[in-house]
Amino acid sequence: MAQGSLLDIVTASQFSPPAYPVGRFAGRGIVICAGGPRYFTCAFVLLHLLRHALGCQLPVQIWHLGAQELSPAMIGLLQGLGAEVVDAEPLLSRYPASIRNGWALKPFAAMHSRFAEVLGLDADAVPLVSPEVVFDWPQYLHSGALFWPDIADLAAANPVWHLLGLEPRREISFDTGQFVLDKKRCWAALMLTVALNSESESLYLMIHGEKDSFLLAFLCCNQPFHVMEHRPLLFDSDLIQLDPSGSPFTHHRTYSKFLFNGRNRVMYGDTLTAAADAAVQALRAHWTGVVFHPPAMSALAQKTAAQLAGQNFVYHISSGQARAMRLAADFQVALGRAEFEQHWAVIERDGALVLQLFSATRLSIELSLQPDGSWQGSSSVGNGFSATLVAETAAESIRFAAVDRVPSSGPIVAELLTGAGLGAGFDERVLGQLRSAFELLNNVYFDAPEALLAWLTAHRRMANDWYGGLQNLAENLKAERDARAEAVRPVAAPMDTLRPGLYHRIA
């Protein structure tokens, strides 16, 4: 759209003001826009501070634009702090708008959030007190729209005034890192703000991002608003916005956004610095720093991934020591994460299942499912190494070496006990037959005692004679098995040197 067409948008809004959708919105809440690693980091810290340091319990919506901006892991972390995550992209078919620039998401999110009254916060604008007090300030209640000033003014010579049909003037520019709106009272102005930002390619040539689109739209609609009387303080290059009394209200970290890696600058007043550092540490412990989406997975691959998620494994690599590993449902490696093992997924290739491990930038390791239940393969990065992933339960109960593992005895144990006819009453002769069979199984299957005990736990309602006899059998089998294992357990050699007097060295 040509720049001259901006006036057409304003004229249409003035001649056909939109009706407020009664019943669609309710309550008060905070709206934050945060897509991508940089702003997600800020939003997580902000949300963490709101909940844990400031005690703010207002509902919070985190808006983003498209699945590529937030991964399942990132969404889960925000939801864990009580936030509702909203993707604006699917809503564009219902509420048409153009959001070709990230700034344009802010008015769209404010307009279409489920709240009737909105406190908008940039992801890097941290309140220094619990922010719900803004809804009770007379400055907001009088007009239904409260904005904060920037450190610059919009010049009278700016062509945007003429293009929107407004009288040129020098006007205080807005810092929309924080704003408060009663949508019912300023619905037409908010809709015009969204419409103007749909023409960001021309509008942003004259104003800095979306922030003064609010100012211009409210002026075009003759909509009352209040601008906080105090200009912001400068804290290095950040802005400290003030409340009506002149006390610090928000630290807008315009030039010191929270970093996932590296040292973060202190908060204004320093009272929230420790809490902010703790929030960053919590994020580092639960996120890799990468927006990771798994590749497309078949139904079988999805089912397998669901089975693997949450399990504990032992991870063996040829180039280092074995370590514990846990695969999280959000496709992060939750435990045992390293350079080449940060994310995971399961795919199906040529009818076979493949477990993929990813570094921060690329696919690094592929493991194929083996008949014994382990996953084995190799890396495609670095110097190359082989890798094996074994379920922790298997690694603990079955010797797992470079040979095929003996499969679990569980199915055979179940078949033996089902065929023994235990429901026909106790029979000492049958118990003796089972004892002989299990002694043979115990020589072949390392987990036979545990399989028998598991079956007993699942079939507790049986004759006491049977239960007691089989439980005693399981205990005897375990003792025999453990004695064998102890007999072959490696120990330190009692003589690690040739001691004088016991040997004659001849060379």
Short mmCIF file of C-alpha atoms in Angstrom, two decimals:
data_model
loop_
_atom_site.label_atom_id
_atom_site.label_comp_id
_atom_site.label_asym_id
_atom_site.label_seq_id
_atom_site.Cartn_x
_atom_site.Cartn_y
_atom_site.Cartn_z
CA MET A 1 0.00 0.00 0.00
CA ALA A 2 1.36 3.43 -0.87
CA GLN A 3 1.99 5.94 1.88
CA GLY A 4 -0.94 8.04 0.69
CA SER A 5 -3.22 5.11 1.46
CA LEU A 6 -2.53 5.45 5.19
CA LEU A 7 -5.08 8.25 5.18
CA ASP A 8 -7.64 5.89 3.64
CA ILE A 9 -7.23 3.55 6.62
CA VAL A 10 -7.78 6.43 9.04
CA THR A 11 -10.79 7.72 7.10
CA ALA A 12 -12.42 4.29 7.02
CA SER A 13 -11.96 3.97 10.77
CA GLN A 14 -13.47 7.39 11.42
CA PHE A 15 -16.51 6.90 9.18
CA SER A 16 -17.22 3.29 10.17
CA PRO A 17 -16.07 2.90 13.77
CA PRO A 18 -16.08 -0.79 14.76
CA ALA A 19 -18.40 -2.06 17.45
CA TYR A 20 -16.86 -3.51 20.60
CA PRO A 21 -17.52 -7.29 20.76
CA VAL A 22 -19.54 -7.52 23.95
CA GLY A 23 -18.99 -10.78 25.82
CA ARG A 24 -15.76 -11.73 24.05
CA PHE A 25 -13.32 -10.41 26.67
CA ALA A 26 -13.25 -10.55 30.46
CA GLY A 27 -11.01 -9.70 33.40
CA ARG A 28 -7.57 -8.20 33.69
CA GLY A 29 -4.28 -9.68 32.60
CA ILE A 30 -0.76 -9.17 31.33
CA VAL A 31 0.16 -9.58 27.66
CA ILE A 32 3.78 -10.18 26.63
CA CYS A 33 5.12 -10.80 23.12
CA ALA A 34 8.14 -13.08 23.04
CA GLY A 35 9.30 -15.18 20.11
CA GLY A 36 12.74 -16.60 19.47
CA PRO A 37 15.55 -17.39 21.93
CA ARG A 38 16.44 -13.79 22.79
CA TYR A 39 13.00 -12.61 23.80
CA PHE A 40 11.98 -15.98 25.23
CA THR A 41 14.89 -15.70 27.68
CA CYS A 42 13.66 -12.25 28.71
CA ALA A 43 10.06 -13.43 29.01
CA PHE A 44 11.00 -16.42 31.17
CA VAL A 45 12.98 -14.22 33.57
CA LEU A 46 10.18 -11.63 33.63
CA LEU A 47 7.56 -14.27 34.34
CA HIS A 48 9.76 -15.89 36.99
CA LEU A 49 10.17 -12.53 38.72
CA LEU A 50 6.46 -11.73 38.53
CA ARG A 51 5.52 -15.03 40.13
CA HIS A 52 8.33 -15.66 42.62
CA ALA A 53 9.83 -12.28 43.51
CA LEU A 54 6.92 -9.86 43.14
CA GLY A 55 4.06 -12.19 44.03
CA CYS A 56 1.97 -11.09 41.05
CA GLN A 57 -0.85 -13.53 40.33
CA LEU A 58 -2.46 -11.75 37.39
CA PRO A 59 -3.07 -14.13 34.48
CA VAL A 60 -0.39 -13.82 31.81
CA GLN A 61 -0.52 -14.52 28.09
CA ILE A 62 2.70 -14.95 26.11
CA TRP A 63 2.10 -14.29 22.41
CA HIS A 64 4.33 -15.41 19.56
CA LEU A 65 4.07 -15.65 15.79
CA GLY A 66 4.36 -19.15 14.36
CA ALA A 67 5.64 -22.46 15.68
CA GLN A 68 9.18 -21.63 14.59
CA GLU A 69 9.48 -19.05 17.39
CA LEU A 70 8.85 -21.36 20.37
CA SER A 71 9.65 -25.05 20.76
CA PRO A 72 7.61 -27.52 22.86
CA ALA A 73 10.27 -27.24 25.58
CA MET A 74 10.02 -23.45 25.64
CA ILE A 75 6.23 -23.52 25.77
CA GLY A 76 6.33 -26.04 28.60
CA LEU A 77 8.62 -23.82 30.66
CA LEU A 78 6.31 -20.82 30.27
CA GLN A 79 3.26 -22.90 31.12
CA GLY A 80 5.09 -24.18 34.17
CA LEU A 81 5.09 -20.60 35.47
CA GLY A 82 1.36 -20.31 34.92
CA ALA A 83 1.39 -18.51 31.58
CA GLU A 84 -0.95 -19.16 28.68
CA VAL A 85 0.95 -19.36 25.38
CA VAL A 86 -0.86 -18.04 22.29
CA ASP A 87 0.29 -18.41 18.68
CA ALA A 88 -1.05 -15.46 16.68
CA GLU A 89 -0.49 -17.06 13.29
CA PRO A 90 -3.62 -19.30 13.27
CA LEU A 91 -5.73 -16.32 14.38
CA LEU A 92 -4.91 -14.29 11.28
CA SER A 93 -7.47 -16.20 9.22
CA ARG A 94 -10.18 -15.22 11.72
CA TYR A 95 -8.92 -11.69 12.41
CA PRO A 96 -7.09 -10.55 9.24
CA ALA A 97 -4.02 -8.40 9.74
CA SER A 98 -0.49 -8.17 8.42
CA ILE A 99 2.27 -8.83 10.94
CA ARG A 100 5.30 -8.70 8.69
CA ASN A 101 7.36 -7.11 11.41
CA GLY A 102 7.65 -8.42 14.95
CA TRP A 103 6.71 -5.06 16.45
CA ALA A 104 3.27 -5.29 14.83
CA LEU A 105 2.41 -8.29 16.99
CA LYS A 106 2.15 -6.13 20.11
CA PRO A 107 -1.08 -4.22 19.29
CA PHE A 108 -2.58 -7.34 17.67
CA ALA A 109 -1.94 -9.35 20.84
CA ALA A 110 -3.36 -6.61 23.06
CA MET A 111 -6.47 -6.39 20.90
CA HIS A 112 -7.18 -10.12 20.65
CA SER A 113 -6.07 -11.31 24.08
CA ARG A 114 -8.89 -12.71 26.17
CA PHE A 115 -8.61 -9.90 28.72
CA ALA A 116 -10.94 -6.90 28.79
CA GLU A 117 -8.25 -4.81 30.50
CA VAL A 118 -4.66 -5.30 29.41
CA LEU A 119 -1.32 -4.47 30.95
CA GLY A 120 1.09 -4.76 28.05
CA LEU A 121 4.70 -5.49 28.94
CA ASP A 122 7.68 -5.91 26.68
CA ALA A 123 9.61 -9.07 27.47
CA ASP A 124 12.51 -6.87 28.61
CA ALA A 125 10.38 -4.48 30.73
CA VAL A 126 10.57 -5.69 34.32
CA PRO A 127 8.22 -4.20 36.93
CA LEU A 128 9.99 -3.24 40.14
CA VAL A 129 6.78 -3.68 42.15
CA SER A 130 3.80 -5.97 41.67
CA PRO A 131 2.23 -4.33 38.60
CA GLU A 132 -1.48 -4.94 39.14
CA VAL A 133 -1.64 -1.59 40.98
CA VAL A 134 -1.81 0.17 37.59
CA PHE A 135 -5.47 -0.77 37.20
CA ASP A 136 -6.33 1.32 40.29
CA TRP A 137 -4.41 4.47 39.39
CA PRO A 138 -6.63 7.52 38.68
CA GLN A 139 -4.55 8.26 35.58
CA TYR A 140 -5.78 4.99 34.07
CA LEU A 141 -9.30 5.03 35.46
CA HIS A 142 -9.98 8.52 34.09
CA SER A 143 -9.24 7.72 30.43
CA GLY A 144 -8.96 3.94 30.11
CA ALA A 145 -5.58 4.27 28.40
CA LEU A 146 -2.26 4.90 30.12
CA PHE A 147 1.08 5.28 28.33
CA TRP A 148 4.62 6.15 29.37
CA PRO A 149 6.87 8.71 27.64
CA ASP A 150 10.10 7.92 25.83
CA ILE A 151 13.25 10.05 25.97
CA ALA A 152 12.45 11.48 22.52
CA ASP A 153 9.65 13.47 20.92
CA LEU A 154 7.96 12.94 17.58
CA ALA A 155 9.01 15.93 15.44
CA ALA A 156 6.55 18.31 13.80
CA ALA A 157 8.50 17.91 10.56
CA ASN A 158 7.77 14.19 10.43
CA PRO A 159 5.69 13.52 7.27
CA VAL A 160 3.55 11.02 9.16
CA TRP A 161 1.34 13.84 10.47
CA HIS A 162 0.37 14.94 6.98
CA LEU A 163 -0.08 11.40 5.67
CA LEU A 164 -2.55 10.61 8.47
CA GLY A 165 -4.44 13.89 8.17
CA LEU A 166 -3.22 15.24 11.51
CA GLU A 167 -1.96 18.70 12.37
CA PRO A 168 1.85 18.61 12.53
CA ARG A 169 3.16 19.07 16.04
CA ARG A 170 5.94 18.12 18.39
CA GLU A 171 4.53 15.32 20.53
CA ILE A 172 5.93 13.16 23.30
CA SER A 173 6.91 9.81 21.84
CA PHE A 174 5.65 6.69 23.61
CA ASP A 175 7.70 3.97 25.25
CA THR A 176 5.29 1.06 24.88
CA GLY A 177 7.42 -1.29 26.92
CA GLN A 178 4.49 -0.87 29.30
CA PHE A 179 0.97 0.39 28.70
CA VAL A 180 -2.52 -0.17 30.14
CA LEU A 181 -5.74 -0.32 28.12
CA ASP A 182 -9.43 -0.75 28.81
CA LYS A 183 -10.32 -2.25 25.45
CA LYS A 184 -14.02 -1.42 25.63
CA ARG A 185 -13.30 2.29 26.08
CA CYS A 186 -10.67 2.55 23.34
CA TRP A 187 -11.68 -0.23 20.95
CA ALA A 188 -11.75 1.90 17.79
CA ALA A 189 -8.32 3.39 18.52
CA LEU A 190 -6.87 -0.04 19.22
CA MET A 191 -8.29 -1.41 15.97
CA LEU A 192 -6.80 1.51 14.06
CA THR A 193 -3.44 0.85 15.73
CA VAL A 194 -3.53 -2.72 14.41
CA ALA A 195 -4.56 -1.51 10.95
CA LEU A 196 -1.73 1.03 10.79
CA ASN A 197 0.80 -1.61 11.77
CA SER A 198 -0.45 -3.78 8.92
CA GLU A 199 1.25 -1.15 6.75
CA SER A 200 4.50 -1.37 8.67
CA GLU A 201 6.61 -1.36 5.50
CA SER A 202 5.64 2.26 4.87
CA LEU A 203 4.74 3.41 8.40
CA TYR A 204 8.01 2.29 9.97
CA LEU A 205 9.93 4.50 7.54
CA MET A 206 8.61 7.43 9.58
CA ILE A 207 8.24 6.11 13.14
CA HIS A 208 10.32 3.77 15.25
CA GLY A 209 8.48 0.47 15.31
CA GLU A 210 4.95 0.19 16.62
CA LYS A 211 5.27 2.45 19.65
CA ASP A 212 4.03 5.71 18.16
CA SER A 213 1.35 3.96 16.13
CA PHE A 214 -0.62 3.94 19.41
CA LEU A 215 -0.13 7.70 19.76
CA LEU A 216 -1.15 8.39 16.17
CA ALA A 217 -4.19 6.09 16.21
CA PHE A 218 -5.51 7.56 19.47
CA LEU A 219 -5.10 11.08 18.08
CA CYS A 220 -6.85 10.13 14.83
CA CYS A 221 -9.80 8.71 16.78
CA ASN A 222 -9.90 11.61 19.28
CA GLN A 223 -9.62 8.93 21.94
CA PRO A 224 -8.63 10.20 25.41
CA PHE A 225 -5.43 8.84 26.91
CA HIS A 226 -3.04 9.73 29.68
CA VAL A 227 0.74 9.96 29.43
CA MET A 228 2.67 9.55 32.67
CA GLU A 229 3.88 12.97 33.81
CA HIS A 230 7.47 11.93 34.47
CA ARG A 231 10.03 11.26 31.78
CA PRO A 232 12.03 8.08 32.34
CA LEU A 233 15.32 8.00 34.19
CA LEU A 234 18.38 6.67 32.41
CA PHE A 235 20.14 3.68 33.95
CA ASP A 236 23.17 3.27 31.73
CA SER A 237 21.24 3.04 28.45
CA ASP A 238 18.11 1.45 29.93
CA LEU A 239 14.91 3.29 30.84
CA ILE A 240 13.49 3.46 34.36
CA GLN A 241 9.82 4.33 34.00
CA LEU A 242 8.10 5.93 36.97
CA ASP A 243 4.74 5.67 38.69
CA PRO A 244 2.44 8.67 39.35
CA SER A 245 4.38 9.57 42.51
CA GLY A 246 7.70 9.60 40.66
CA SER A 247 8.92 6.31 42.14
CA PRO A 248 10.54 3.67 39.89
CA PHE A 249 7.94 1.36 38.35
CA THR A 250 9.64 -0.60 35.56
CA HIS A 251 13.20 -1.25 34.45
CA HIS A 252 12.93 -1.36 30.67
CA ARG A 253 16.12 -3.17 29.72
CA THR A 254 16.31 -1.75 26.22
CA TYR A 255 20.09 -2.23 26.01
CA SER A 256 20.67 -4.95 28.59
CA LYS A 257 18.31 -7.76 27.66
CA PHE A 258 18.73 -10.88 29.75
CA LEU A 259 21.30 -13.26 28.28
CA PHE A 260 21.00 -17.04 28.29
CA ASN A 261 24.79 -17.26 28.14
CA GLY A 262 27.06 -14.72 29.75
CA ARG A 263 26.80 -12.34 32.65
CA ASN A 264 23.70 -10.18 33.03
CA ARG A 265 23.70 -6.60 34.20
CA VAL A 266 22.13 -5.78 37.55
CA MET A 267 18.55 -4.67 38.03
CA TYR A 268 17.83 -1.07 38.95
CA GLY A 269 17.99 -0.71 42.73
CA ASP A 270 19.59 -4.16 42.90
CA THR A 271 16.71 -5.63 44.93
CA LEU A 272 15.71 -8.00 42.11
CA THR A 273 19.21 -8.82 40.85
CA ALA A 274 19.59 -12.04 42.84
CA ALA A 275 16.10 -13.19 41.84
CA ALA A 276 16.83 -12.43 38.18
CA ASP A 277 20.10 -14.37 38.33
CA ALA A 278 18.26 -17.30 39.93
CA ALA A 279 15.70 -17.21 37.13
CA VAL A 280 18.43 -17.35 34.48
CA GLN A 281 20.07 -20.27 36.28
CA ALA A 282 16.74 -22.10 36.39
CA LEU A 283 16.32 -21.54 32.67
CA ARG A 284 19.81 -22.82 31.89
CA ALA A 285 19.07 -25.96 33.88
CA HIS A 286 15.90 -26.75 31.93
CA TRP A 287 16.51 -25.44 28.41
CA THR A 288 19.25 -25.86 25.83
CA GLY A 289 19.03 -22.35 24.44
CA VAL A 290 17.78 -23.64 21.08
CA VAL A 291 14.34 -23.51 19.43
CA PHE A 292 14.17 -27.20 18.57
CA HIS A 293 11.35 -28.88 16.70
CA PRO A 294 11.65 -32.62 15.99
CA PRO A 295 11.46 -33.85 12.39
CA ALA A 296 8.22 -35.29 11.05
CA MET A 297 7.53 -38.60 12.76
CA SER A 298 5.38 -41.52 11.64
CA ALA A 299 2.71 -42.95 13.93
CA LEU A 300 5.07 -45.73 15.01
CA ALA A 301 7.87 -43.23 15.64
CA GLN A 302 5.55 -41.06 17.72
CA LYS A 303 4.44 -44.06 19.76
CA THR A 304 8.04 -45.09 20.34
CA ALA A 305 9.03 -41.56 21.32
CA ALA A 306 6.20 -41.48 23.85
CA GLN A 307 7.51 -44.73 25.35
CA LEU A 308 11.07 -43.41 25.59
CA ALA A 309 10.11 -40.04 27.08
CA GLY A 310 10.78 -39.87 30.79
CA GLN A 311 12.81 -43.08 30.90
CA ASN A 312 16.27 -43.28 32.43
CA PHE A 313 19.05 -44.77 30.33
CA VAL A 314 22.74 -45.54 30.47
CA TYR A 315 24.58 -43.98 27.53
CA HIS A 316 27.85 -45.58 26.39
CA ILE A 317 30.20 -43.93 23.91
CA SER A 318 33.49 -45.29 22.65
CA SER A 319 35.27 -41.97 23.17
CA GLY A 320 34.37 -41.45 26.83
CA GLN A 321 32.81 -42.78 29.99
CA ALA A 322 29.25 -44.04 30.27
CA ARG A 323 26.74 -41.66 31.82
CA ALA A 324 23.12 -41.52 32.87
CA MET A 325 20.69 -40.05 30.35
CA ARG A 326 17.01 -39.16 30.44
CA LEU A 327 14.96 -38.16 27.40
CA ALA A 328 12.28 -35.57 28.16
CA ALA A 329 8.87 -35.46 26.52
CA ASP A 330 9.68 -32.02 25.08
CA PHE A 331 12.49 -33.60 23.00
CA GLN A 332 15.29 -32.24 25.13
CA VAL A 333 17.95 -34.43 26.70
CA ALA A 334 17.01 -33.68 30.29
CA LEU A 335 19.87 -35.58 31.96
CA GLY A 336 23.28 -36.35 30.49
CA ARG A 337 23.20 -33.46 28.03
CA ALA A 338 26.47 -32.71 26.24
CA GLU A 339 27.67 -31.00 23.08
CA PHE A 340 26.34 -33.60 20.66
CA GLU A 341 23.39 -34.78 22.78
CA GLN A 342 21.05 -31.85 23.41
CA HIS A 343 17.83 -32.84 21.64
CA TRP A 344 16.35 -36.08 20.41
CA ALA A 345 13.70 -37.51 18.11
CA VAL A 346 12.60 -40.84 16.66
CA ILE A 347 12.04 -41.38 12.95
CA GLU A 348 11.12 -44.37 10.83
CA ARG A 349 13.45 -45.08 7.92
CA ASP A 350 12.93 -48.02 5.54
CA GLY A 351 10.66 -49.67 8.08
CA ALA A 352 13.22 -49.42 10.91
CA LEU A 353 13.19 -47.11 13.93
CA VAL A 354 16.05 -44.63 14.34
CA LEU A 355 16.74 -42.57 17.45
CA GLN A 356 18.35 -39.27 16.48
CA LEU A 357 20.42 -37.06 18.79
CA PHE A 358 21.10 -33.43 17.89
CA SER A 359 23.65 -30.82 18.85
CA ALA A 360 22.69 -27.15 19.02
CA THR A 361 23.03 -26.85 15.25
CA ARG A 362 22.64 -30.21 13.52
CA LEU A 363 21.95 -33.93 13.60
CA SER A 364 24.94 -35.52 15.32
CA ILE A 365 24.16 -39.17 16.20
CA GLU A 366 21.82 -41.87 14.89
CA LEU A 367 21.03 -45.04 16.84
CA SER A 368 19.08 -48.02 15.50
CA LEU A 369 16.78 -50.16 17.62
CA GLN A 370 18.31 -53.58 18.30
CA PRO A 371 16.49 -56.90 18.93
CA ASP A 372 17.61 -56.77 22.57
CA GLY A 373 15.89 -53.39 23.12
CA SER A 374 19.02 -51.26 23.11
CA TRP A 375 19.80 -48.50 20.63
CA GLN A 376 23.16 -48.64 18.87
CA GLY A 377 24.86 -46.49 16.26
CA SER A 378 27.50 -43.85 15.71
CA SER A 379 28.14 -40.14 15.36
CA SER A 380 28.43 -38.12 12.20
CA VAL A 381 30.32 -35.22 13.79
CA GLY A 382 33.68 -34.60 15.36
CA ASN A 383 36.20 -37.43 15.28
CA GLY A 384 33.44 -40.02 15.15
CA PHE A 385 32.48 -42.47 17.87
CA SER A 386 30.11 -45.35 18.44
CA ALA A 387 27.25 -45.05 20.91
CA THR A 388 24.81 -47.34 22.73
CA LEU A 389 21.74 -46.38 24.74
CA VAL A 390 20.44 -48.95 27.24
CA ALA A 391 17.45 -48.67 29.55
CA GLU A 392 18.67 -48.16 33.11
CA THR A 393 16.63 -51.09 34.39
CA ALA A 394 18.24 -53.39 31.84
CA ALA A 395 21.70 -52.06 32.57
CA GLU A 396 21.22 -52.75 36.28
CA SER A 397 19.74 -56.23 36.05
CA ILE A 398 21.41 -57.75 33.02
CA ARG A 399 25.06 -57.75 32.09
CA PHE A 400 25.32 -55.58 29.07
CA ALA A 401 28.54 -56.03 27.10
CA ALA A 402 29.48 -56.08 23.44
CA VAL A 403 27.34 -59.16 22.91
CA ASP A 404 23.64 -59.57 22.39
CA ARG A 405 21.74 -59.16 25.64
CA VAL A 406 19.55 -62.03 26.77
CA PRO A 407 15.95 -60.86 26.51
CA SER A 408 13.75 -60.48 29.58
CA SER A 409 12.35 -63.63 31.14
CA GLY A 410 9.01 -61.95 31.91
CA PRO A 411 6.96 -63.53 29.08
CA ILE A 412 8.31 -67.06 29.78
CA VAL A 413 7.66 -66.68 33.52
CA ALA A 414 4.08 -65.64 32.80
CA GLU A 415 3.54 -68.63 30.48
CA LEU A 416 4.95 -71.11 33.03
CA LEU A 417 2.78 -69.86 35.86
CA THR A 418 -0.33 -69.61 33.70
CA GLY A 419 0.15 -73.22 32.54
CA ALA A 420 0.71 -74.50 36.08
CA GLY A 421 -3.01 -74.35 36.90
CA LEU A 422 -2.58 -72.50 40.19
CA GLY A 423 -6.31 -71.86 40.40
CA ALA A 424 -7.05 -75.56 40.97
CA GLY A 425 -5.65 -75.52 44.50
CA PHE A 426 -2.22 -75.95 46.01
CA ASP A 427 -0.19 -78.94 44.80
CA GLU A 428 3.26 -79.61 46.31
CA ARG A 429 4.23 -81.72 43.30
CA VAL A 430 3.53 -78.86 40.88
CA LEU A 431 5.46 -76.46 43.11
CA GLY A 432 8.46 -78.82 42.85
CA GLN A 433 8.15 -78.85 39.06
CA LEU A 434 8.05 -75.06 39.01
CA ARG A 435 11.08 -74.95 41.30
CA SER A 436 13.08 -77.08 38.86
CA ALA A 437 11.95 -75.02 35.87
CA PHE A 438 12.84 -71.73 37.54
CA GLU A 439 16.26 -73.00 38.56
CA LEU A 440 16.97 -73.61 34.87
CA LEU A 441 15.59 -70.20 33.93
CA ASN A 442 17.74 -68.60 36.61
CA ASN A 443 20.83 -69.94 34.89
CA VAL A 444 19.86 -68.34 31.58
CA TYR A 445 17.90 -65.21 32.47
CA PHE A 446 19.51 -62.82 34.91
CA ASP A 447 16.17 -61.21 35.81
CA ALA A 448 14.17 -64.39 36.56
CA PRO A 449 13.73 -63.60 40.30
CA GLU A 450 12.46 -60.09 39.56
CA ALA A 451 10.12 -61.37 36.86
CA LEU A 452 8.64 -63.89 39.30
CA LEU A 453 8.17 -61.25 41.99
CA ALA A 454 6.56 -58.88 39.47
CA TRP A 455 4.11 -61.61 38.44
CA LEU A 456 3.25 -62.27 42.10
CA THR A 457 2.61 -58.58 42.70
CA ALA A 458 0.18 -58.51 39.78
CA HIS A 459 -1.59 -61.73 40.93
CA ARG A 460 -1.76 -61.26 44.68
CA ARG A 461 -5.21 -62.83 45.00
CA MET A 462 -4.25 -66.50 45.06
CA ALA A 463 -4.09 -69.26 47.67
CA ASN A 464 -1.70 -68.37 50.47
CA ASP A 465 0.20 -71.64 50.04
CA TRP A 466 0.91 -70.83 46.43
CA TYR A 467 1.85 -67.23 47.18
CA GLY A 468 4.16 -68.13 50.06
CA GLY A 469 5.81 -70.98 48.16
CA LEU A 470 6.47 -68.88 45.05
CA GLN A 471 7.69 -65.90 47.05
CA ASN A 472 10.15 -68.14 48.89
CA LEU A 473 11.25 -69.56 45.52
CA ALA A 474 11.91 -66.04 44.20
CA GLU A 475 14.03 -65.18 47.22
CA ASN A 476 16.09 -68.37 46.82
CA LEU A 477 16.58 -67.72 43.11
CA LYS A 478 17.79 -64.20 43.82
CA ALA A 479 20.25 -65.42 46.44
CA GLU A 480 21.65 -68.04 44.04
CA ARG A 481 21.90 -65.51 41.21
CA ASP A 482 23.62 -62.90 43.39
CA ALA A 483 26.07 -65.48 44.72
CA ARG A 484 27.08 -66.34 41.16
CA ALA A 485 27.50 -62.68 40.32
CA GLU A 486 29.61 -62.10 43.41
CA ALA A 487 31.80 -65.01 42.47
CA VAL A 488 32.82 -63.36 39.22
CA ARG A 489 32.83 -59.71 40.36
CA PRO A 490 36.16 -58.07 39.47
CA VAL A 491 38.26 -57.02 42.46
CA ALA A 492 41.60 -55.28 42.80
CA ALA A 493 44.53 -57.66 42.57
CA PRO A 494 46.07 -58.22 46.02
CA MET A 495 49.53 -58.03 44.52
CA ASP A 496 50.10 -55.26 42.04
CA THR A 497 53.91 -55.45 42.08
CA LEU A 498 56.50 -58.18 42.36
CA ARG A 499 57.30 -58.07 46.04
CA PRO A 500 60.89 -58.69 47.15
CA GLY A 501 61.40 -62.12 48.60
CA LEU A 502 58.51 -63.65 46.75
CA TYR A 503 60.00 -63.38 43.29
CA HIS A 504 63.45 -63.20 41.76
CA ARG A 505 63.63 -60.65 39.03
CA ILE A 506 65.65 -61.96 36.12
CA ALA A 507 65.27 -59.07 33.75
#
